[in-house]
Structure formats: structure tokens, C-alpha cells
Short mmCIF file of C-alpha atoms in Angstrom, two decimals:
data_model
loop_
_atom_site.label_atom_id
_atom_site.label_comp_id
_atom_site.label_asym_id
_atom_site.label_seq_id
_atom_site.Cartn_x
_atom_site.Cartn_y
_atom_site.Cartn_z
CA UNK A 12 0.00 0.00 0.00
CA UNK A 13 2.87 2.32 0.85
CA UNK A 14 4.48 1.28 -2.21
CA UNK A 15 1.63 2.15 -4.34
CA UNK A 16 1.18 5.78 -2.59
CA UNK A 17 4.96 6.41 -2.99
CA UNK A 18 4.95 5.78 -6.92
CA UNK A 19 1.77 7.91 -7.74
CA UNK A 20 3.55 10.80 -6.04
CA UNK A 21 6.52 10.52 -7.49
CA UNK A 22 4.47 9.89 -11.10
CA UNK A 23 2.37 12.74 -10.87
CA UNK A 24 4.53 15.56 -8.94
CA UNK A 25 6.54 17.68 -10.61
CA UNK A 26 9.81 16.12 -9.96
CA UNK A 27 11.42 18.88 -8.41
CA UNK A 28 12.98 16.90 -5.33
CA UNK A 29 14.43 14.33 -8.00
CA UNK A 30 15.83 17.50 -10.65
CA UNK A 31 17.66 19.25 -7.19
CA UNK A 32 18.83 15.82 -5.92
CA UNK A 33 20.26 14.92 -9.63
CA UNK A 34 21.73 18.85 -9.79
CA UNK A 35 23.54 18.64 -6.28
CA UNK A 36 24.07 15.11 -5.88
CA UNK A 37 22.03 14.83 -2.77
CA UNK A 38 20.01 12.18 -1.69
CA UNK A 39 15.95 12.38 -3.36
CA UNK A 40 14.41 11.73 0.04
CA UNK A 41 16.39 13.99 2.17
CA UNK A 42 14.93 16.87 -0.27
CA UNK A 43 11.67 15.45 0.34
CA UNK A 44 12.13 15.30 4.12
CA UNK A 45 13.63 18.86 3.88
CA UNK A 46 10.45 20.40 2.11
CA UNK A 47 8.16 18.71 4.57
CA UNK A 48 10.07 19.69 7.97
CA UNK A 49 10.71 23.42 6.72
CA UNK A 50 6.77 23.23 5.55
CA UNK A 51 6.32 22.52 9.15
CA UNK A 52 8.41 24.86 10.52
CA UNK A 53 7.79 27.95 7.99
CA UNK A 54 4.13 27.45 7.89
CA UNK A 55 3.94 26.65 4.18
CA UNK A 56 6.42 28.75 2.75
CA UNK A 57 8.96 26.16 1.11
CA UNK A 58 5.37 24.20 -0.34
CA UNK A 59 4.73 28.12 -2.37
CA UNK A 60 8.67 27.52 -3.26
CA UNK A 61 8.22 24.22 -4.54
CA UNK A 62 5.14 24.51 -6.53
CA UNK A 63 6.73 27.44 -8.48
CA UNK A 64 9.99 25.36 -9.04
CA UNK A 65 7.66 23.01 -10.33
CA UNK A 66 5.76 25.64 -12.83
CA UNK A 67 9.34 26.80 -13.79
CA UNK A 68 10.58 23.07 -14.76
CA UNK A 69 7.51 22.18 -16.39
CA UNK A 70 7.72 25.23 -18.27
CA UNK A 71 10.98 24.31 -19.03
CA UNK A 72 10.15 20.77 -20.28
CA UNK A 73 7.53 22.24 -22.22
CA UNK A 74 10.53 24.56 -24.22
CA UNK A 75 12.53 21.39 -24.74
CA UNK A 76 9.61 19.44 -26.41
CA UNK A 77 8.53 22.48 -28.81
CA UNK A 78 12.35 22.43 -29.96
CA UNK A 79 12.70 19.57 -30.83
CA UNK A 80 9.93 19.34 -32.83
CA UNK A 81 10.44 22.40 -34.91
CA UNK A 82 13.82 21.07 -35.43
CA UNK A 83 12.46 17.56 -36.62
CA UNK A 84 10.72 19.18 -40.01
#
């Protein structure tokens, strides 16, 4: 059951733990625990932080795809 919870999450979020962790060679779960402690701690804050590192990456992503298929014609 735990499994199942832990791979929708990490399906459908925006994969900004797993883009930091790859960019600073840290450990994906201690950015995860690090969001949801500061969350704690700074009443929400880091979650606003998060979800607009998330629009930013998507947005990102969303550039990368469009290039490449302009270049493919």
C-alpha cells in the first residue's frame, strides 16, 4: 500500500525533489524530508517555493519538447 502511494507521487509531482537531488548530488528523500520539515516549521512557505519550481521546470520541459519538434521538419 505504501508502495503504491509512494509511486503515484513521485508519477504525478513535478519532480522537483528528483531534478535538485540529480543537480547537487544529494540524496531524493532527504529533499523530500527537507520540504516537509521546513513546511512545518515555515508554515507553508517552502510548499509556495516548490510549486513554483515546479511551474518553472515544467515550463521548461515544455521549451525542450517544442524544440525539438520544430527542429524535426
Amino acid at each position: 500500500m505504501i508502495q503504491r502511494i509512494l509511486t503515484f507521487f513521485e508519477r504525478y509531482s513535478f519532480g522537483v525533489c528528483t531534478y535538485l537531488g540529480e543537480r547537487f548530488h544529494v540524496s531524493i528523500s532527504k529533499i523530500r524530508l527537507f520540504f516537509i520539515y521546513s513546511s512545518f516549521l515555515a508554515v507553508g512557505f517552502p510548499l509556495i517555493v516548490y510549486l513554483f519550481a515546479g511551474i518553472v521546470l515544467d515550463f521548461r520541459n515544455y521549451i525542450k519538447r517544442t524544440r525539438t519538434r520544430v527542429s524535426d521538419l
